[in-house]
Each structure stands twice: as structure tokens, then as C-alpha cells.
mmCIF file of C-alpha atoms in Angstrom:
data_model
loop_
_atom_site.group_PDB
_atom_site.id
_atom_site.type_symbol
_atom_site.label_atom_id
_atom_site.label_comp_id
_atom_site.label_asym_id
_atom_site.label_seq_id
_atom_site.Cartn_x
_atom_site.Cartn_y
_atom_site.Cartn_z
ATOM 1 C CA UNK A 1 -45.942 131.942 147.920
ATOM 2 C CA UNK A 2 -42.898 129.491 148.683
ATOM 3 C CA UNK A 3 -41.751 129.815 151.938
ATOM 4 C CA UNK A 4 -38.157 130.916 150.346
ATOM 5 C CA UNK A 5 -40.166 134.014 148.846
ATOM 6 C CA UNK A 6 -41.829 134.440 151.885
ATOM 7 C CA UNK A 7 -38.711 134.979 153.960
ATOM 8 C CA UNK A 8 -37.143 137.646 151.260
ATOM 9 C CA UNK A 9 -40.540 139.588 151.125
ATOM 10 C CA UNK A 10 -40.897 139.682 155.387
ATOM 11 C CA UNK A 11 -37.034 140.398 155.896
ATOM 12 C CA UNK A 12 -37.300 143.479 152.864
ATOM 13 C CA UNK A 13 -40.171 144.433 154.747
ATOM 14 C CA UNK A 14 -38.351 144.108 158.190
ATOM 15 C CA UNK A 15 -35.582 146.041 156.954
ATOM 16 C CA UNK A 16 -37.303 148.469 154.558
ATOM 17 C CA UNK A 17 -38.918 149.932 157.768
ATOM 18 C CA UNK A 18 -36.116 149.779 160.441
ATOM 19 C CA UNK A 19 -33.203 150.917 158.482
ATOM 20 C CA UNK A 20 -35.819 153.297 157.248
ATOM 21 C CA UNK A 21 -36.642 155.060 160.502
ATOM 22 C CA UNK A 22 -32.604 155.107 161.156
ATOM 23 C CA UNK A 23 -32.443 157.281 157.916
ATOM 24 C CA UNK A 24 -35.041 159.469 158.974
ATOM 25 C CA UNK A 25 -33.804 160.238 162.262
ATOM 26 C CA UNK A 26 -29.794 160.810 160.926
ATOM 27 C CA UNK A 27 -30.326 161.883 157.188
ATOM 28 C CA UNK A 28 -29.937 166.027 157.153
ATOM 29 C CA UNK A 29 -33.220 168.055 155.962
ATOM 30 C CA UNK A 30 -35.496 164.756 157.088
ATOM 31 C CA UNK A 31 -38.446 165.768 159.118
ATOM 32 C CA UNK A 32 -37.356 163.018 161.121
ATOM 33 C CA UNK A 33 -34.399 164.068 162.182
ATOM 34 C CA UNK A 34 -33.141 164.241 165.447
ATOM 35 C CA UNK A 35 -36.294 162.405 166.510
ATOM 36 C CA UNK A 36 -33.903 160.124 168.574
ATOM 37 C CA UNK A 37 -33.100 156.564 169.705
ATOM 38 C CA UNK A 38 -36.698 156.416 171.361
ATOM 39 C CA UNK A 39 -38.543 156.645 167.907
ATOM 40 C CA UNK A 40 -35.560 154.449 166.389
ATOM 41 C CA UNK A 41 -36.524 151.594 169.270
ATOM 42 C CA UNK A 42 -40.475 151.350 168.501
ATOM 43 C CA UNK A 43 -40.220 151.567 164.908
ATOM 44 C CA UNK A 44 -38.146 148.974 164.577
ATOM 45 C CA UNK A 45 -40.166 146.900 166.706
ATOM 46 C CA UNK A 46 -43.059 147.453 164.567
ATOM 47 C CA UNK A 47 -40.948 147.144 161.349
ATOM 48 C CA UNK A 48 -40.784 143.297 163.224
ATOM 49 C CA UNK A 49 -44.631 143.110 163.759
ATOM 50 C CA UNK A 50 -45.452 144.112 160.251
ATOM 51 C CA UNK A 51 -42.400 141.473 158.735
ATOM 52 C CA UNK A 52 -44.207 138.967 160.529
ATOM 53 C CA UNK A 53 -48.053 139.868 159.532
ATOM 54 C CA UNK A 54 -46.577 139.991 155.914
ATOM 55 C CA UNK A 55 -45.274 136.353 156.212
ATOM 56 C CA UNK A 56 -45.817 134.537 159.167
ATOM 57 C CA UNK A 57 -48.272 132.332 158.161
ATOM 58 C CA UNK A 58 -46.214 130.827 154.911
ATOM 59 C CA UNK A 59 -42.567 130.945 156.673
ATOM 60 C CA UNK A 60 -43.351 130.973 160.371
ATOM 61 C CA UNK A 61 -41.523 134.593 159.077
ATOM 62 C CA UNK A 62 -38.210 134.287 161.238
ATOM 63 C CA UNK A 63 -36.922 137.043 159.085
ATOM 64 C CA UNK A 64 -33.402 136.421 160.830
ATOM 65 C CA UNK A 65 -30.561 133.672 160.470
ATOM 66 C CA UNK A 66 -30.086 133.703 164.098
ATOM 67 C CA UNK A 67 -33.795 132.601 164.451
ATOM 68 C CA UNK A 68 -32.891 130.024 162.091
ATOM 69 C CA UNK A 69 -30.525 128.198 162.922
ATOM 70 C CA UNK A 70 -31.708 128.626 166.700
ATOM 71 C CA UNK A 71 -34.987 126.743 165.362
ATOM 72 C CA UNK A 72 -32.681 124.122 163.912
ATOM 73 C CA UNK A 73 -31.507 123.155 166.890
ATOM 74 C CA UNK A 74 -34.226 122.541 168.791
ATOM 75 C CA UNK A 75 -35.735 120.446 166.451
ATOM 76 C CA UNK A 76 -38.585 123.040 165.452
ATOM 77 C CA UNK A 77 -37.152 123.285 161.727
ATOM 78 C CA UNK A 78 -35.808 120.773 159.616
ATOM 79 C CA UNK A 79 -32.307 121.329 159.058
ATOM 80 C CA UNK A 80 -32.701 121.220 155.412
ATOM 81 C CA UNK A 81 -34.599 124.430 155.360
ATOM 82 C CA UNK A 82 -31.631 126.549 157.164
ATOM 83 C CA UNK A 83 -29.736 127.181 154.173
ATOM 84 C CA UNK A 84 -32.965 128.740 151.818
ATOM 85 C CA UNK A 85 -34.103 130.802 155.253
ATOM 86 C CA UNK A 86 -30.875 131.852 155.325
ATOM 87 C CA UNK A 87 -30.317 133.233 151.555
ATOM 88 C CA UNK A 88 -33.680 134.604 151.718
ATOM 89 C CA UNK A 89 -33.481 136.519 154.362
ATOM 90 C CA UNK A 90 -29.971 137.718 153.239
ATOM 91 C CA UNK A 91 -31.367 138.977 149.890
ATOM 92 C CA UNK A 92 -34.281 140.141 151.350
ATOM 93 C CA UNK A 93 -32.140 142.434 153.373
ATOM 94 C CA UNK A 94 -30.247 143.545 150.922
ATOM 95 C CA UNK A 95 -33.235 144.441 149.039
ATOM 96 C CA UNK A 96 -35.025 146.404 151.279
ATOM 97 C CA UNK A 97 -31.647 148.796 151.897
ATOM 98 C CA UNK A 98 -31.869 149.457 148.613
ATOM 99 C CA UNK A 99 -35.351 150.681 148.954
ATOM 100 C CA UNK A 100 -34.404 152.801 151.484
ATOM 101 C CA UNK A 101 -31.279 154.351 150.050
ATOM 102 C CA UNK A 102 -33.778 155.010 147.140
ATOM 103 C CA UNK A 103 -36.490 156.349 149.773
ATOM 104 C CA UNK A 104 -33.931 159.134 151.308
ATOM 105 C CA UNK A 105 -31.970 159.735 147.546
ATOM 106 C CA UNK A 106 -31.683 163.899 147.836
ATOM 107 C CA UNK A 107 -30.732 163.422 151.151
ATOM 108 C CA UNK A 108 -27.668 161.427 151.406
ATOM 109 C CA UNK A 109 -25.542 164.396 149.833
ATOM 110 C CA UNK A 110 -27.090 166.914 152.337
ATOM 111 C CA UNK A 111 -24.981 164.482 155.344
ATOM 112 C CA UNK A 112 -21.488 164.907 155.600
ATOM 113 C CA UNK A 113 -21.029 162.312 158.453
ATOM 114 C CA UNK A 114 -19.823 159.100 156.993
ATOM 115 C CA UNK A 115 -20.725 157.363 160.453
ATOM 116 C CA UNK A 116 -24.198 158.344 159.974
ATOM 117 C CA UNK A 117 -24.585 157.084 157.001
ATOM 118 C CA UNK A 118 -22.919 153.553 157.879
ATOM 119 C CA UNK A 119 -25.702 153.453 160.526
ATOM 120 C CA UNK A 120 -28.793 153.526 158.667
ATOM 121 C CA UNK A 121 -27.202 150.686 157.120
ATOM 122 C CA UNK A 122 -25.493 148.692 159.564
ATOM 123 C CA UNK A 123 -25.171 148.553 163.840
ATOM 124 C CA UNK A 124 -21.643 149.906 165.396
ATOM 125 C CA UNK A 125 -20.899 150.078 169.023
ATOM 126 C CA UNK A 126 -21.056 152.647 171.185
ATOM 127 C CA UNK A 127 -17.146 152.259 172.868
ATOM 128 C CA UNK A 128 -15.194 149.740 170.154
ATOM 129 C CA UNK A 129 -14.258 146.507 172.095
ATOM 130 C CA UNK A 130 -15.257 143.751 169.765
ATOM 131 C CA UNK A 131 -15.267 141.078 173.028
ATOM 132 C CA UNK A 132 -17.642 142.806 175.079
ATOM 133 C CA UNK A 133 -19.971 143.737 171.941
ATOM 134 C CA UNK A 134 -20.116 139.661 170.913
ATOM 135 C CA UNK A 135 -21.320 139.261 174.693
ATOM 136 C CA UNK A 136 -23.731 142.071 174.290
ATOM 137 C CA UNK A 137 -25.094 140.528 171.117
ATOM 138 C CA UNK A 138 -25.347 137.123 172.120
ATOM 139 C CA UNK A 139 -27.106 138.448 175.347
ATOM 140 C CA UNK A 140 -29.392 140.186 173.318
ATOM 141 C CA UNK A 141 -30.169 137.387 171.072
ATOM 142 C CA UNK A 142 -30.823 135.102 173.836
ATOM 143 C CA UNK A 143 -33.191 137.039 175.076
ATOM 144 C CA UNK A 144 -34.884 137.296 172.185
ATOM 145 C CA UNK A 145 -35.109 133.704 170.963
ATOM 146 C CA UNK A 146 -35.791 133.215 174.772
ATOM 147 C CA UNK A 147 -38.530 135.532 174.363
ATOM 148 C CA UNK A 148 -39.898 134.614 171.090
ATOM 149 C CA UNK A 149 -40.141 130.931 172.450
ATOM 150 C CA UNK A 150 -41.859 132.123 175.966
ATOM 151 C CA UNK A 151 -44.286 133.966 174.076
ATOM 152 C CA UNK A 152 -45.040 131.241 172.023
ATOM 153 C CA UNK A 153 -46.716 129.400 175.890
ATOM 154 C CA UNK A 154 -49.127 131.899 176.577
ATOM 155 C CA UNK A 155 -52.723 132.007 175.337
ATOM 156 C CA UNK A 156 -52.526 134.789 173.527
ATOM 157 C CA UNK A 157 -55.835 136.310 171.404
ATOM 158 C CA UNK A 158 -55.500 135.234 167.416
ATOM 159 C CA UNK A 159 -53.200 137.336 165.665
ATOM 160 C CA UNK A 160 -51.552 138.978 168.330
ATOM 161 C CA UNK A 161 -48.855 137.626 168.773
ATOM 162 C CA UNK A 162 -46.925 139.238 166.106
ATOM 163 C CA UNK A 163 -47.533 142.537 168.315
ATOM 164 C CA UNK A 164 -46.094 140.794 171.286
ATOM 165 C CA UNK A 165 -42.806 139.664 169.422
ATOM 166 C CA UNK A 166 -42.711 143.403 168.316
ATOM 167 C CA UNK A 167 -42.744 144.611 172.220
ATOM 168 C CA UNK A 168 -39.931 142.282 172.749
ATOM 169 C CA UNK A 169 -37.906 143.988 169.936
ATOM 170 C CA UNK A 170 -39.100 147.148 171.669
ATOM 171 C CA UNK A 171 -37.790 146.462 174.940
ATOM 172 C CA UNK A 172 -34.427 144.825 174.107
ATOM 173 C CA UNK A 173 -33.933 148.273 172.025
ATOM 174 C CA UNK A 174 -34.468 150.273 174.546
ATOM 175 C CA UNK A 175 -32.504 147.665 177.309
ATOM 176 C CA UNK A 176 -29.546 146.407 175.689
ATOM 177 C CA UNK A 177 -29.436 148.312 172.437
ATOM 178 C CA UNK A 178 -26.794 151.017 174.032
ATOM 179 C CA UNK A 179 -23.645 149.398 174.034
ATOM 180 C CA UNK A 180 -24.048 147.753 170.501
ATOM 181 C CA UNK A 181 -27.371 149.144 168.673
ATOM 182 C CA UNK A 182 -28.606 145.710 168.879
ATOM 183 C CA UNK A 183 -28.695 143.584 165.393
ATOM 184 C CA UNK A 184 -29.714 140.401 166.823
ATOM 185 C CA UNK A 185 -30.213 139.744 163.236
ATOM 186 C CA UNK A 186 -27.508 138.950 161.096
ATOM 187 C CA UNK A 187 -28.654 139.575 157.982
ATOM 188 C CA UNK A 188 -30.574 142.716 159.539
ATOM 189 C CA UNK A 189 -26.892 143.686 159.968
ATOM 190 C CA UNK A 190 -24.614 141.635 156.579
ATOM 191 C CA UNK A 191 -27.215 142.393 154.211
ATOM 192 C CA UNK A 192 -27.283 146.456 154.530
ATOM 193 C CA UNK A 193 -23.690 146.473 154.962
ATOM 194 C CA UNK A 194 -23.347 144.834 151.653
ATOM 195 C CA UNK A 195 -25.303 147.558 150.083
ATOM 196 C CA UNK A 196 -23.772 150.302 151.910
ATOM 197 C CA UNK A 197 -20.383 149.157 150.334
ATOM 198 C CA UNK A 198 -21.668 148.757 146.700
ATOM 199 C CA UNK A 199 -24.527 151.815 146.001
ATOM 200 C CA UNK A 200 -23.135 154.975 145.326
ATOM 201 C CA UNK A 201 -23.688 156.885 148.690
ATOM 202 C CA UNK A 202 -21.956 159.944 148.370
ATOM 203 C CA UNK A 203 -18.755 160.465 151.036
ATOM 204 C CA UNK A 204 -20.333 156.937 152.633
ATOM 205 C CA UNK A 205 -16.835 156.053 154.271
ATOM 206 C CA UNK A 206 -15.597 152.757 154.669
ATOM 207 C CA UNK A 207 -18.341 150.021 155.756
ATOM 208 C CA UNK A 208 -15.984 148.374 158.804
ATOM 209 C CA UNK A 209 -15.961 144.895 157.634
ATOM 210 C CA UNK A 210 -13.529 144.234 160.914
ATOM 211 C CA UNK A 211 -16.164 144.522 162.632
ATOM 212 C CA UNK A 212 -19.041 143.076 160.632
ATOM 213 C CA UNK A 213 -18.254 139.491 162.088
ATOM 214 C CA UNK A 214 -19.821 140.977 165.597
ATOM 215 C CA UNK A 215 -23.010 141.318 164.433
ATOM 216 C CA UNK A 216 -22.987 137.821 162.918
ATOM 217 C CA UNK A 217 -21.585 135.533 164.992
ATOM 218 C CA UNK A 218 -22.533 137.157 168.261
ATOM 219 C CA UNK A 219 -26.304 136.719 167.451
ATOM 220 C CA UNK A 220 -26.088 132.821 166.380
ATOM 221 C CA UNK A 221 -24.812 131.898 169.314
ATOM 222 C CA UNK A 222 -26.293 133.857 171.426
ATOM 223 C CA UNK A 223 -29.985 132.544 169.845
ATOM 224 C CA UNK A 224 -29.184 129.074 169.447
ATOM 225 C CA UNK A 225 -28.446 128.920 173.419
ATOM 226 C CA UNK A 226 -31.128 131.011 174.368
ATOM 227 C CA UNK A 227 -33.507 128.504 172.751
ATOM 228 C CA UNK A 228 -31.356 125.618 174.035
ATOM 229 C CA UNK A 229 -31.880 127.171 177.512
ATOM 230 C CA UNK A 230 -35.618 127.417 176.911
ATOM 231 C CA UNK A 231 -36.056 124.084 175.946
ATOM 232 C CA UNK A 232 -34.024 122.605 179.027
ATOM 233 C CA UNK A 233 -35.945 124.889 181.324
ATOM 234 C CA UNK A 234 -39.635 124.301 179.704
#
């Protein structure tokens, strides 16, 4: 498998499972639903673990542009390989929305509120002030490229580490996700929001492309200077 393969497949995967348990939880008539942000929080840390299992030994699975580029910078990825991450993991995203939008097809009819349905897809913030949510996103994203890279010094037993990276997804969910719903992925974010605005969702609402640039931009700067900060500090 071509690393550019491997990056679609882990990010579908990624995304397939996250935006999955977001459906179950908001979708009417789910036997999910209502199972709240708690459930949302560890699933999508596993839906990490199980992106990275899936590729990390072709890719290095960053499964995120943010990651990326962050890599980039510190030398830890040639510079030449951003753009085909990057695409990969966009489609890749994209892809696995689709599966879920497939997943949960009776259901999206049964769910009247357009919001709803624009978050399975895509993040939104809690209290609209598109400032404070870039902060909140970068933060986030610092701490997990921070994170990611701290991990990365320990002895850790083989093959566990992909559990580790998933407890850090865990925790910033459950720590910073409030204000924002945490992306710290942009294509986590871009890709789903292109397929909320193109598949035929019943009453899906509009997809908030003013805001879309939050959960983009915040998270590449955010991880390229938590990395930077790692690397001055260690």
C-alpha cells in the first residue's frame, strides 16, 4: 500500500467511526441517542487508535493536515510529501462521511434539527465568536501535536502507542472540546462539510462555510507551534 492510500484508508477509517458515533448519539430513533458528549469523547478517541493501527506502519498514519504540515516543519517529513498527505487525508474524509450518511440512511428524515445534522458532519461552537474559537483550536492542536511528540519519548510497550495517542484525543475531548467541539483536524472538519453540502440529507440546512475557515486554519497553526515548542523545549 502507497503511503498516499494509506492516509485515505486511516483518515476514512478515522472519520467513518467519529462522525459515526456523532450520528448515533443526535440521529432520532438511534439506540444511541442521547448517549451524550461522554460516549462522543472516547469514541472518537478510539476512532484515532484504530486510524492509526489501520495505517501507521505505511504512513506514520497522521490522518490530519495539521499533523502534516506540523511534521514538515520540524524536519520529521519531507516537505514534498505534505501535499499527497494532505489530499489523502481530505478524500479520505470525505469518504468515510459518506459511509456514514449511508450507515444512518432511514434516519436522517426522522431529525428535524438542521444543526444536528451539520454536526455529525462538521464541529460548530458552542457561543459563535470566530476569534476566541481560532484560539481554542489552535490551543487544542498544540496540545495535541505537543502530545503526540511527548509520547513519542517514552518507552512505551510495542504497539501501544496508538492507544496512548487515542487517550490524548480522549482527554482534549473531554478538556477543551466545549467551547468549539474540537476538530484539531482539518480535514476531520473540510472533508465532512463538503459532503454535508453535496449528499441529499433531507432539511440538512446550510453547512456554515463562514465559519469553516475556523476549523482549518486554527488547527495548522496551532500544531505547527506546538511541535515548534516541543522541539525548542526537548
Amino acid at each position: 500500500m502507497s503511503t498516499f492510500l494509506a492516509e485515505l484508508v486511516g483518515t476514512a477509517i478515522l472519520v467513518l467511526l467519529g462522525d459515526g458515533v456523532v450520528a448515533g448519539c443526535l440521529l432520532n430513533k438511534s439506540k444511541a441517542e442521547n448517549a451524550g458528549w461522554i460516549v462522543i469523547t472516547l469514541a472518537w478517541g478510539l476512532a484515532v487508535t484504530m486510524g492509526i493501527y489501520a495505517v501507521g506502519n505505511i504512513s506514520g498514519a497522521h490522518l490530519n493536515p495539521a499533523v502534516t504540515l506540523a511534521m514538515a516543519a520540524i524536519g520529521n517529513l519531507p516537505w514534498s510529501e505534505v501535499g499527497p498527505y494532505i489530499a489523502a487525508q481530505m478524500i479520505g474524509a470525505f469518504i468515510g462521511a459518506v459511509l456514514v450518511w449511508i450507515t444512518y440512511l432511514p434516519h436522517w428524515s426522522k431529525t428535524d434539527d438542521p444543526g444536528k445534522k451539520l454536526g455529525i458532519f462538521a464541529t460548530a461552537p458552542a457561543i459563535y465568536s470566530p476569534a476566541a474559537n481560532f484560539v481554542t483550536e489552535a490551543i487544542g492542536t498544540f496540545v495535541l501535536l505537543f502530545g503526540i511528540l511527548f509520547i513519542g519519548q517514552n518507552e512505551i510497550a510495542p504497539g501501544f502507542a496508538p492507544v496512548a495517542v487515542g487517550l490524548l484525543i480522549v482527554v482534549i475531548g473531554m478538556s477543551l472540546g466545549g467551547p468549539t467541539g474540537y476538530a484539531i483536524n482539518p480535514a476531520r472538519d473540510l472533508g465532512p462539510r463538503i459532503a454535508h453540502a453535496v449528499l441529499p440529507i433531507p432539511g440538512k440546512g446550510d453547512s456554515q462555510w463562514n465559519y469553516a475557515w475556523v476549523p482549518v486554519l486554527g488547527p495548522l497553526v496551532g500544531g505547527v507551534l506546538g511541535a515548534l515548542a516541543f522541539k525548542a523545549l526537548f
